[in-house]
Coordinates of C-alpha atoms and ligand atoms in Angstrom, one line a residue:
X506 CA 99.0 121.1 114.2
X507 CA 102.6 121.9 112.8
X508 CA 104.6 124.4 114.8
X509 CA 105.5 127.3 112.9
X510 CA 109.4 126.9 111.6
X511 CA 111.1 128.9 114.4
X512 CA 109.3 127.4 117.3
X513 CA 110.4 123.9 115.5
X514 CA 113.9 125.3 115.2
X515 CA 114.3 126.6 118.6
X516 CA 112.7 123.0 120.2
X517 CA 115.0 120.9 118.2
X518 CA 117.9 122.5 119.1
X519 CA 117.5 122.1 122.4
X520 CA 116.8 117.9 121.8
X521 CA 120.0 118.3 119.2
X522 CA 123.3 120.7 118.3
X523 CA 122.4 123.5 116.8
X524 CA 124.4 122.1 113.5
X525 CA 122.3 119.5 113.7
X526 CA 119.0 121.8 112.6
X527 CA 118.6 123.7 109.7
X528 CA 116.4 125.7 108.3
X529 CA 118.4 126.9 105.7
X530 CA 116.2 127.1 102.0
X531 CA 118.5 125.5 100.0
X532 CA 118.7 122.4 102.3
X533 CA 115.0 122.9 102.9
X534 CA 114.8 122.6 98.3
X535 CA 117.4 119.4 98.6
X536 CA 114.8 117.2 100.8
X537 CA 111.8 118.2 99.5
X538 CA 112.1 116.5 96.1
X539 CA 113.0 113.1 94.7
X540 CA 114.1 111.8 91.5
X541 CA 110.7 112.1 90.0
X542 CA 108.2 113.9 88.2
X543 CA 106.2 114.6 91.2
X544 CA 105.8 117.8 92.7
X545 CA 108.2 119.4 95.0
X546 CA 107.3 120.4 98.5
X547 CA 109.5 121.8 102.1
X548 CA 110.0 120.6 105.1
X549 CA 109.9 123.0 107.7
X550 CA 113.4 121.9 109.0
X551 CA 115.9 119.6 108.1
X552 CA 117.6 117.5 111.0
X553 CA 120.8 115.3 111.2
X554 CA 120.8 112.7 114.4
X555 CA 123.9 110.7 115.3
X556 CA 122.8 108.2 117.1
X557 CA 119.7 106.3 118.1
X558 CA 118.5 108.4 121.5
X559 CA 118.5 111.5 118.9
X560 CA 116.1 110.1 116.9
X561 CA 114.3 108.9 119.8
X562 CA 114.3 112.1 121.5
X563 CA 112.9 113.8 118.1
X564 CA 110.2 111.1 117.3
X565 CA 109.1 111.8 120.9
X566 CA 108.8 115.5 120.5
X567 CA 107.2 115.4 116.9
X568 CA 104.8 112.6 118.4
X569 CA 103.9 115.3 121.2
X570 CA 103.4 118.3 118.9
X571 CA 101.5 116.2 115.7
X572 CA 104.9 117.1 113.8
X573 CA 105.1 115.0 110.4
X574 CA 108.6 113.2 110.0
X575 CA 110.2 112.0 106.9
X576 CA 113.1 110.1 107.2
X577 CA 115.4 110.8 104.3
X578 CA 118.1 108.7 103.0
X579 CA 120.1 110.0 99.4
X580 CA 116.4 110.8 97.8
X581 CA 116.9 108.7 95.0
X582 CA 113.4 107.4 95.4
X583 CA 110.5 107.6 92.1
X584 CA 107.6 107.7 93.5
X585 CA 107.1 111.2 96.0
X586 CA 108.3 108.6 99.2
X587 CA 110.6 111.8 100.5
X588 CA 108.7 114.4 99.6
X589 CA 107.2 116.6 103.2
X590 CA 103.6 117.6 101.2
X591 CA 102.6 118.4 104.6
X592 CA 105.6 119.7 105.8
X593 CA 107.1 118.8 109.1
X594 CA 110.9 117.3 109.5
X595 CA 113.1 115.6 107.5
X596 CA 115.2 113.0 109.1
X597 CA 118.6 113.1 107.0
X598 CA 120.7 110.3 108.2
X599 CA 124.2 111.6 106.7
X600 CA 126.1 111.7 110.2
X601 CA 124.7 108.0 110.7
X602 CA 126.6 106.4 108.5
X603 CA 129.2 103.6 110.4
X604 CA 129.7 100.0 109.4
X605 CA 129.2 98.9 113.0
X606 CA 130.4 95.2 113.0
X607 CA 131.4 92.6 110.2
X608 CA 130.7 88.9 111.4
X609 CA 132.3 87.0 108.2
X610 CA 131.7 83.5 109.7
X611 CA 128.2 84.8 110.0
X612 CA 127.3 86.6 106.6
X613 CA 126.0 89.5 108.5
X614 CA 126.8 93.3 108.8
X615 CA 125.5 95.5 111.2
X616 CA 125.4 99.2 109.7
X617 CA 123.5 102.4 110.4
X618 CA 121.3 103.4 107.6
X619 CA 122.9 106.4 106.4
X620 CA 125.3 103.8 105.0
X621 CA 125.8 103.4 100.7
X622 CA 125.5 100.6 99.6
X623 CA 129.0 100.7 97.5
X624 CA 130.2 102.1 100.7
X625 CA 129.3 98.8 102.6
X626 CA 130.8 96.8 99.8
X627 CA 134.3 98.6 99.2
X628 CA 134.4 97.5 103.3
X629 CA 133.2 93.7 102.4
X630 CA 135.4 93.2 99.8
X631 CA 138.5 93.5 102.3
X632 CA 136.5 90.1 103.7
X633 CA 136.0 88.5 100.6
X634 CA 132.5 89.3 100.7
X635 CA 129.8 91.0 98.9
X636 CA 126.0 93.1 99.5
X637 CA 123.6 91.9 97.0
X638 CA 121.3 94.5 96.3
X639 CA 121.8 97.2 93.9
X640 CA 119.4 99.6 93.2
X641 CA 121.2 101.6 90.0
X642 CA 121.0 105.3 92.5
X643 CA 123.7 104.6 95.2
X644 CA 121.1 104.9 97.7
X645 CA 121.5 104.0 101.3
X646 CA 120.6 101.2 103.4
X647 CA 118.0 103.0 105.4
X648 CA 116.0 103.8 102.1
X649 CA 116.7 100.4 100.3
X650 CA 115.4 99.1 103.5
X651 CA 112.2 101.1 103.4
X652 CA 111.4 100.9 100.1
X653 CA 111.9 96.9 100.0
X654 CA 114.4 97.5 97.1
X655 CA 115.8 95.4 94.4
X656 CA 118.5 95.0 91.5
X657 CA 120.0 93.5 89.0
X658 CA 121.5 90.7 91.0
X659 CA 117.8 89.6 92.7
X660 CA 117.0 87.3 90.3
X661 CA 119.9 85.0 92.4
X662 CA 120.3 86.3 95.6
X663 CA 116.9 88.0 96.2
X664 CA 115.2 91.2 97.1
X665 CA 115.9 93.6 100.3
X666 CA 113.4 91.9 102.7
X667 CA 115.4 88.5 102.2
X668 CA 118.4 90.0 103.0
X669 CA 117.7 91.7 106.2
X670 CA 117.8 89.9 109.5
X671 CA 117.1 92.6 112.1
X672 CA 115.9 96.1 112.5
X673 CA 116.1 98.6 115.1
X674 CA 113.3 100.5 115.1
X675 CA 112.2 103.6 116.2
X676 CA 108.3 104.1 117.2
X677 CA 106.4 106.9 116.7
X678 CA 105.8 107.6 120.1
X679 CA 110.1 107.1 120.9
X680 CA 110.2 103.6 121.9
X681 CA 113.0 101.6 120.0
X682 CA 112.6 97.9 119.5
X683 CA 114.1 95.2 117.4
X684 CA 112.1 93.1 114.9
X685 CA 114.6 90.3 114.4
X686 CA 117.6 88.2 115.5
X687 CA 121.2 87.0 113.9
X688 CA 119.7 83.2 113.6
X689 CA 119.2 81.7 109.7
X690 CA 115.7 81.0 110.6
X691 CA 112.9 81.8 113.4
X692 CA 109.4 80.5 113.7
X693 CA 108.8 82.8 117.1
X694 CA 105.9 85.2 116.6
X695 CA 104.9 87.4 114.0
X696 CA 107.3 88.2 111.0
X697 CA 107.9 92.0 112.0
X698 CA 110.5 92.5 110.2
X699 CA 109.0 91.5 107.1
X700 CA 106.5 94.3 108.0
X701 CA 108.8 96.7 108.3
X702 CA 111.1 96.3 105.3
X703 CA 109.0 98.3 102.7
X704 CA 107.1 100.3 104.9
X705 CA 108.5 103.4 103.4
X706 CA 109.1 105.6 106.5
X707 CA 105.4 105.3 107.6
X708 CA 105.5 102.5 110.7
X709 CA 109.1 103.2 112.5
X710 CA 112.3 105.2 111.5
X711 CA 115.2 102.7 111.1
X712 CA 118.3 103.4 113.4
X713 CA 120.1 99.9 112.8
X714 CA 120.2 97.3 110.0
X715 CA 121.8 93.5 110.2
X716 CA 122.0 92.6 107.2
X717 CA 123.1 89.1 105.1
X718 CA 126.1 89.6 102.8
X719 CA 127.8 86.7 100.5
X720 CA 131.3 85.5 99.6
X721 CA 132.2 86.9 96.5
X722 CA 131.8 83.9 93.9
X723 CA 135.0 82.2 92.6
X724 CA 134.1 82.9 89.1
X725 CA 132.0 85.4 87.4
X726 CA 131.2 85.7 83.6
X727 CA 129.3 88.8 82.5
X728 CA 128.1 89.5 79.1
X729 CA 125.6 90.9 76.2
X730 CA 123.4 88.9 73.8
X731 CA 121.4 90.6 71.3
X732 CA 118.1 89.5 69.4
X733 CA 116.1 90.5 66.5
X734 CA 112.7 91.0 68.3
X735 CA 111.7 91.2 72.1
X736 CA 110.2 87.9 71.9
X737 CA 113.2 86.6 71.1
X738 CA 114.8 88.1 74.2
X739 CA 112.6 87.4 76.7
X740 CA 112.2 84.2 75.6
X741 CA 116.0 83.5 76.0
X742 CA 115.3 84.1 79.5
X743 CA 112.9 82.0 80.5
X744 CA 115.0 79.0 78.8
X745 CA 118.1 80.4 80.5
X746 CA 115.6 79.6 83.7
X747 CA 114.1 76.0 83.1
X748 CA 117.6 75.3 81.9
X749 CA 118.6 75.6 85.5
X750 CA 121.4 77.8 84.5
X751 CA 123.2 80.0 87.5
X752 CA 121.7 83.4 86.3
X753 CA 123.1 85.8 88.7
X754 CA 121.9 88.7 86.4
X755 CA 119.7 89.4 83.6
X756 CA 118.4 92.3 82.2
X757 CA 116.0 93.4 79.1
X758 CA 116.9 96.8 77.4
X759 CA 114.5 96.9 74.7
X760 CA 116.2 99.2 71.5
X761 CA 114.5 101.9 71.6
X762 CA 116.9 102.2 75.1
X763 CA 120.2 100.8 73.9
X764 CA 119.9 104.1 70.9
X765 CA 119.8 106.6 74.0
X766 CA 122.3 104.5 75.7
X767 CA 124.7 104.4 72.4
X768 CA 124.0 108.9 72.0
X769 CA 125.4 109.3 75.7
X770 CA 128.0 107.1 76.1
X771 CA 129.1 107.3 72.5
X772 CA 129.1 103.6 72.4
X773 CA 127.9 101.8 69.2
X774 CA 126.2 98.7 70.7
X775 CA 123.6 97.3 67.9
X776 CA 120.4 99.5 68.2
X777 CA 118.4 95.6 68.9
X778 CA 116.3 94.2 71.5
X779 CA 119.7 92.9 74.0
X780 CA 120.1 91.3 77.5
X781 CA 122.8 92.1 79.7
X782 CA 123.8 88.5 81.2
X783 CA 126.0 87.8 84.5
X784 CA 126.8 84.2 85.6
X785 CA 128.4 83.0 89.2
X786 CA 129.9 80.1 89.7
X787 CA 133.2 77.9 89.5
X788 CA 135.3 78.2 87.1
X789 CA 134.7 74.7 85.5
X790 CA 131.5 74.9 85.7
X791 CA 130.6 78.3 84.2
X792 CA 132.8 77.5 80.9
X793 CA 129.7 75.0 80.5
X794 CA 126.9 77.0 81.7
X795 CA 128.2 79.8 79.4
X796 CA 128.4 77.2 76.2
X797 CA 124.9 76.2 76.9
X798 CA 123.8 79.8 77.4
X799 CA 124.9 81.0 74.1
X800 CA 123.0 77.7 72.5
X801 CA 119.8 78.5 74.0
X802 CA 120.2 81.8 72.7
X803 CA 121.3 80.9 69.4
X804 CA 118.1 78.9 69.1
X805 CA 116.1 82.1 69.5
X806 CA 118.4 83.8 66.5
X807 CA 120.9 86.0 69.5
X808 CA 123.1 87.5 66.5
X809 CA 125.8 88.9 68.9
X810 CA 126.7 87.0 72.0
X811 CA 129.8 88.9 73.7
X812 CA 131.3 87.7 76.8
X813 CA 133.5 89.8 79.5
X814 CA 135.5 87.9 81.9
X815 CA 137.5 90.4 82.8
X816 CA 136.6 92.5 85.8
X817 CA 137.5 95.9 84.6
X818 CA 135.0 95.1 81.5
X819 CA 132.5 93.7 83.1
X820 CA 132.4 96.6 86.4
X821 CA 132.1 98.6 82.7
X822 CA 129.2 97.0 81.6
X823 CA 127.4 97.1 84.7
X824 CA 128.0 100.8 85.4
X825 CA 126.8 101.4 81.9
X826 CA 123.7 99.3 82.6
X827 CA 123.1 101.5 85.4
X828 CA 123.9 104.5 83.5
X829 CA 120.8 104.0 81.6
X830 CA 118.2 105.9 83.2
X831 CA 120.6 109.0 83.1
X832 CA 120.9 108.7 79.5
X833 CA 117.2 109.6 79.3
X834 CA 117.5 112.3 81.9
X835 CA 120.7 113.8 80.3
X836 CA 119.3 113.5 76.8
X837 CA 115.9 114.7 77.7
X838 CA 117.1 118.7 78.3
X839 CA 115.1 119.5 81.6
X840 CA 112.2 116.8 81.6
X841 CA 111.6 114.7 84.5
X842 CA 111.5 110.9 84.8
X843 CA 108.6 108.9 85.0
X844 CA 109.0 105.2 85.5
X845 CA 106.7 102.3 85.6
X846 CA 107.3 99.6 87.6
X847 CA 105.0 96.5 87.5
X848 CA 106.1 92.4 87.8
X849 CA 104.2 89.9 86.4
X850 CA 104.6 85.6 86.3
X851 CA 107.3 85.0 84.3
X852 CA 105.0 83.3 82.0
X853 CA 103.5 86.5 81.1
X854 CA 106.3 88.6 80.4
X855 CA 106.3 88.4 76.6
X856 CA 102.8 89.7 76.1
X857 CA 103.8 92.1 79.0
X858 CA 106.8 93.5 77.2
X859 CA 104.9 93.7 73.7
X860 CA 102.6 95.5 75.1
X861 CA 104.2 98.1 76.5
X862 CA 105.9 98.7 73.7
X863 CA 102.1 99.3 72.0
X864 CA 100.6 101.4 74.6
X865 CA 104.1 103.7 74.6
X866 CA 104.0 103.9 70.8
X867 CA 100.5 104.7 70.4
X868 CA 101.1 107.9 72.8
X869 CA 104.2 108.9 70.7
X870 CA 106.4 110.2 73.9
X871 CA 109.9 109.3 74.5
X872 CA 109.8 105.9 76.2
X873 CA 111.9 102.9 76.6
X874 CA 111.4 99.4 78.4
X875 CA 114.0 97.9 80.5
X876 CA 113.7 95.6 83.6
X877 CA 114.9 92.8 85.4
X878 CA 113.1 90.4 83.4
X879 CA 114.7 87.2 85.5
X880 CA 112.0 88.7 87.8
X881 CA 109.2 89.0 85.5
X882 CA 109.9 92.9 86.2
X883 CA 110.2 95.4 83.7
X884 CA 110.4 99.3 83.6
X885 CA 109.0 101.3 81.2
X886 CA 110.8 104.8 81.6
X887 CA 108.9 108.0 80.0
X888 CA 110.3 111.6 79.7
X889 CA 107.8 114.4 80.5
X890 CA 107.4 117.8 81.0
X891 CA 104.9 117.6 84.1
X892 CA 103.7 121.0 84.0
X893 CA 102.0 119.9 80.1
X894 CA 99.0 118.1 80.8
X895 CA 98.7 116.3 78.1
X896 CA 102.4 114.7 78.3
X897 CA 101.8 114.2 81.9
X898 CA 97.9 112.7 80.5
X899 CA 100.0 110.2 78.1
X900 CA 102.3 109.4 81.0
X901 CA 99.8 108.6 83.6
X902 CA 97.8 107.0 81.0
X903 CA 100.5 104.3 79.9
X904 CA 101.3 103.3 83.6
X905 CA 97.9 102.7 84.5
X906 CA 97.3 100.5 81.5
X907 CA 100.6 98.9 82.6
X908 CA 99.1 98.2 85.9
X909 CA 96.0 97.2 84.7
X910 CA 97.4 94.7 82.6
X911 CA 100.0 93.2 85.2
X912 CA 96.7 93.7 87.6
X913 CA 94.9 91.3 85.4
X914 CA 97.9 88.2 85.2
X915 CA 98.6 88.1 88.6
X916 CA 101.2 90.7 89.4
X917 CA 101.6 93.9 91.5
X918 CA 101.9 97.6 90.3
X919 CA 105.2 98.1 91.9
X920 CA 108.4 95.9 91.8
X921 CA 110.9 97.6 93.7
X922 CA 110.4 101.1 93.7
X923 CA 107.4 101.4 96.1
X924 CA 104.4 103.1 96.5
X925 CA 104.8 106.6 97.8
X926 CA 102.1 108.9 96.0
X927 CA 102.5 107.9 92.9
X928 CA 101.0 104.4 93.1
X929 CA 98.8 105.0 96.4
X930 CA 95.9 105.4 93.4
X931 CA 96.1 101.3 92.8
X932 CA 96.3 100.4 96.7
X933 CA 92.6 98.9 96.4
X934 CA 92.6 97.6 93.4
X935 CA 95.7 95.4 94.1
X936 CA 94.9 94.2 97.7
X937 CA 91.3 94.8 98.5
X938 CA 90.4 93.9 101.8
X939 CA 93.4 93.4 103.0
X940 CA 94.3 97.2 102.3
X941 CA 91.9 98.0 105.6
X942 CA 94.4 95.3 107.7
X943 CA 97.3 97.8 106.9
X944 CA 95.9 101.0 107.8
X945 CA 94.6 99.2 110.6
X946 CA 97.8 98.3 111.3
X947 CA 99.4 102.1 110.9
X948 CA 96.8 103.3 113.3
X949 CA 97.9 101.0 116.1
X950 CA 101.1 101.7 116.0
X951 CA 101.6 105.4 114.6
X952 CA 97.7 106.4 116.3
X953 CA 98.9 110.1 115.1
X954 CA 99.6 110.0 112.4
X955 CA 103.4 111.7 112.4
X956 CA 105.2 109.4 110.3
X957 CA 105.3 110.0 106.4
X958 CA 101.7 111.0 106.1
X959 CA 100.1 111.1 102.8
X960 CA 102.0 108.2 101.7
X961 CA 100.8 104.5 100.5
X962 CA 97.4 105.3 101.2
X963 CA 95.3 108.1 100.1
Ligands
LIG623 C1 118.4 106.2 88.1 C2 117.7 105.4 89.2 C3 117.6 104.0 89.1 C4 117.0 103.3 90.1 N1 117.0 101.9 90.0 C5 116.4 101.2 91.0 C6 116.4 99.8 91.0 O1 117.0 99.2 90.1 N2 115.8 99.1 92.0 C7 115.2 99.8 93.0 O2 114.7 99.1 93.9 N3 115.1 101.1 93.0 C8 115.7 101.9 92.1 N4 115.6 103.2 92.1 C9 114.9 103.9 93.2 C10 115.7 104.3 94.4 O3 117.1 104.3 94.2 C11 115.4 103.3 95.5 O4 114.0 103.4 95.9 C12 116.2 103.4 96.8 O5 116.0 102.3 97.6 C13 116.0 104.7 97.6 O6 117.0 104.8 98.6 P1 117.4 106.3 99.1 O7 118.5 106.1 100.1 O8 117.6 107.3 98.0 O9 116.1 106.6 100.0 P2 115.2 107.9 99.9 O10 114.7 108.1 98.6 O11 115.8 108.9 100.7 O12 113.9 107.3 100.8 C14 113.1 106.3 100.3 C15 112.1 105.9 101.4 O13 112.7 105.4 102.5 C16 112.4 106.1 103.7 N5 113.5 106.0 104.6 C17 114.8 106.5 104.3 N6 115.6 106.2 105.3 C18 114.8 105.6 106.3 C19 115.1 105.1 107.6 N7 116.3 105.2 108.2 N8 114.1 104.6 108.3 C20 112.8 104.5 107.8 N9 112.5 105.0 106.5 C21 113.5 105.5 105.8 C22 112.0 107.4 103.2 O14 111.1 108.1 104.1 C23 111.3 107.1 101.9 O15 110.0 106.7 102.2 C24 116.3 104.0 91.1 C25 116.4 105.4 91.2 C26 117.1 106.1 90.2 C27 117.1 107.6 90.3

């Protein structure tokens, strides 16, 4: 049963400072939304731990009382992840925020997971050294963690879950353990970290992540190529790919999406089907790469193939890459994102892409497709009004014939940005069976309840 608010207040404050608890409305309103379309709800208080024995201490009290937590990292998640529908208290990681240890011979980084991730690498690059992952919010490490994210840059260096090494957990009931090691490779018992790394806030709260970081390459070459149809594009990419070419980056942005790109940045890129391309390498060696990149696309009729090797230019073209998804926000006067999310084998992504573009078109709303299509991942991102059912009809329509089609070929109904509520709907469909094995697992190990409820599974 959930305390009411003041009892909750007055018990946490004794566990923390009292400027550590709030139930103050507007920081109530801050964490209990996302970035989504889905419905707001409060917490019933807000709290900010410094260290590990806080959060212990809290998890141990909630765990006690049947209090619901939701740990809560910037909020930039899509799908409801952060959102308290059954109230309870939200665990804002703000004052736990250190880089705790560099070990450059190592290509770790210890951090706390109210750490950003351009936070982390304005500290690496003092090391020559660099975080992968880059989610286009500037999210924290505690949520990337949890929501197994991904970027632009996965295609070569990987998702989240390959990139952490160790977690310290907190239980449900208190207890804090660690799921890893700082070795490059362990075959001892059961891959718990794996486990943990997507888990969205529903199996342990995370207190401390090692993570692997990489020496910033000597070269990097960063550039646009633009196509007459999405075919083409896609295409390009695959051949980029059996070419054995060192893709660091590529993304589609179909051109429908480069028009809303070109009205809020006042830019006047060519309103066509266009990848943004990154390569890493050695000098030498990219000057090559990049000839025989522009040839492949060439042969699939790229009519504009730009290249930045300067750094200011390139940071430029990145930041406007990630820019995109606020171009539809900003141009969309007060309607809320939604965003599809599905992967499917690169052999598919053609059809995939096509028919997106079909299903969106035959609804008539404001849609564009853009993905990290070295992945086979592509996001279709849709402008609604969610208090009109029929928009919010069209929407839901479009991503479940998204999922049903990447369903069909092999794929899954989210890349990167989780399950939360919005996708708990295609849980059974995607794993069957093995969807009992999870909650089987949750109930071991969170027997309550407490943590995230309402999330992943209906
Ligand atoms: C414009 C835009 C673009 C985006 N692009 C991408 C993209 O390219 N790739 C991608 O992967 N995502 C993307 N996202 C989604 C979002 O940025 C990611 O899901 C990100 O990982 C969320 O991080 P956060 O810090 O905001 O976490 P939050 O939203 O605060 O939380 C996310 C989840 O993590 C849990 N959590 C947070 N901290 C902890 C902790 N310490 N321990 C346990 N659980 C915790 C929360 O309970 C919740 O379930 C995008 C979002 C926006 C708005």
């Amino acid at each position: 049963m959930v305390l009411v608010t003041e009892s909750l207040v007055r018990d946490l404050t004794e566990i923390l400072s009292e400027q550590q608890v709030t139930a103050n409305l507007t920081i109530l309103e801050q964490h209990g939304k996302d970035e989504s379309y889905h419905r707001p709800h409060l917490p019933d208080v807000v709290v900010f731990p410094a260290n590990t024995e806080e959060v212990s201490r809290i998890l141990k009290y909630a765990n006690e009382h049947e209090v619901p937590i939701i740990p809560f990292g910037l909020g930039s998640s899509v799908e409801g992840q952060v959102i308290p529908y059954q109230g309870g208290i939200s665990i804002d990681f703000q004052l736990m925020n250190k880089i705790l240890e560099v070990r450059p011979s190592d290509f770790l980084v210890r951090v706390q997971p109210g750490v950003s991730r351009t936070q982390l690498n304005k500290e690496l690059k003092k090391y020559g050294l660099f975080f992968s992952v880059d989610p286009g919010a500037d999210a924290t490490l505690g949520g990337m963690t949890a929501t197994n994210a991904s970027g632009t840059t996965s295609v070569k260096y990987g998702v989240m879950r390959d990139q952490v090494r160790d977690l310290e957990v907190v239980l449900a009931d208190g207890r804090i353990i660690h799921t890893g090691n700082l070795s490059a490779k362990s075959s001892s018992g059961y891959h718990l970290t794996g486990l943990f790394v997507g888990s969205e806030g529903t199996l342990g709260v995370f207190t401390e992540m090692t993570l692997r970081v990489y020496g910033i390459p000597e070269s990097i070459v960063s550039g646009r190529a633009v196509f007459p149809t999405m075919e083409a594009a896609v295409t390009t990419v695959n051949d980029f790919l059996s070419a054995g070419i060192p893709v660091a980056r590529v993304e589609f942005v179909d051109a429908h999406s480069i028009s809303q790109f070109n009205l809020y940045n006042q830019t006047e890129y060519p309103e066509q089907p266009t990848l943004f391309i990154e390569f890493h390498g050695n000098e030498e060696g990219l000057q090559n790469d990049v000839r025989f990149a522009k040839r492949l696309a060439q042969d699939n009729h790229c009519s504009d193939f730009v290249i930045e090797n300067d750094s200011k230019k390139r940071a430029q073209l990145w930041e406007a890459r990630h820019q995109l998804a606020y171009a539809f926000i900003h141009l969309s006067g007060g309607k809320k994102m939604m965003v599809t999310d599905v992967v499917v084998p690169l052999s598919e992504l053609v059809g995939a892409v096509q028919h997106a573009r079909k299903v969106i078109d035959e609804t008539g709303l404001n849609g564009g497709i853009l993905g990290h299509v070295g992945d086979g991942n592509y996001h279709v991102i849709l402008m609604i009004n969610p208090g009109d059912p029929n928009e919010l009809a069209k929407a839901e329509k479009i991503n479940a014939q998204l999922v049903d089609y990447a369903l069909k070929r092999g794929g899954t109904c989210t890349g990167e940005h989780g399950v939360g509520v919005g996708k708990a709907k295609y849980q059974l469909k995607e794993h069957g069976p093995a969807l009992d094995i999870m909650k089987a697992f949750k109930q071991t190990i969170d027997p309550k309840g407490i943590l995230n409820p309402g999330k992943i599974f209906l």
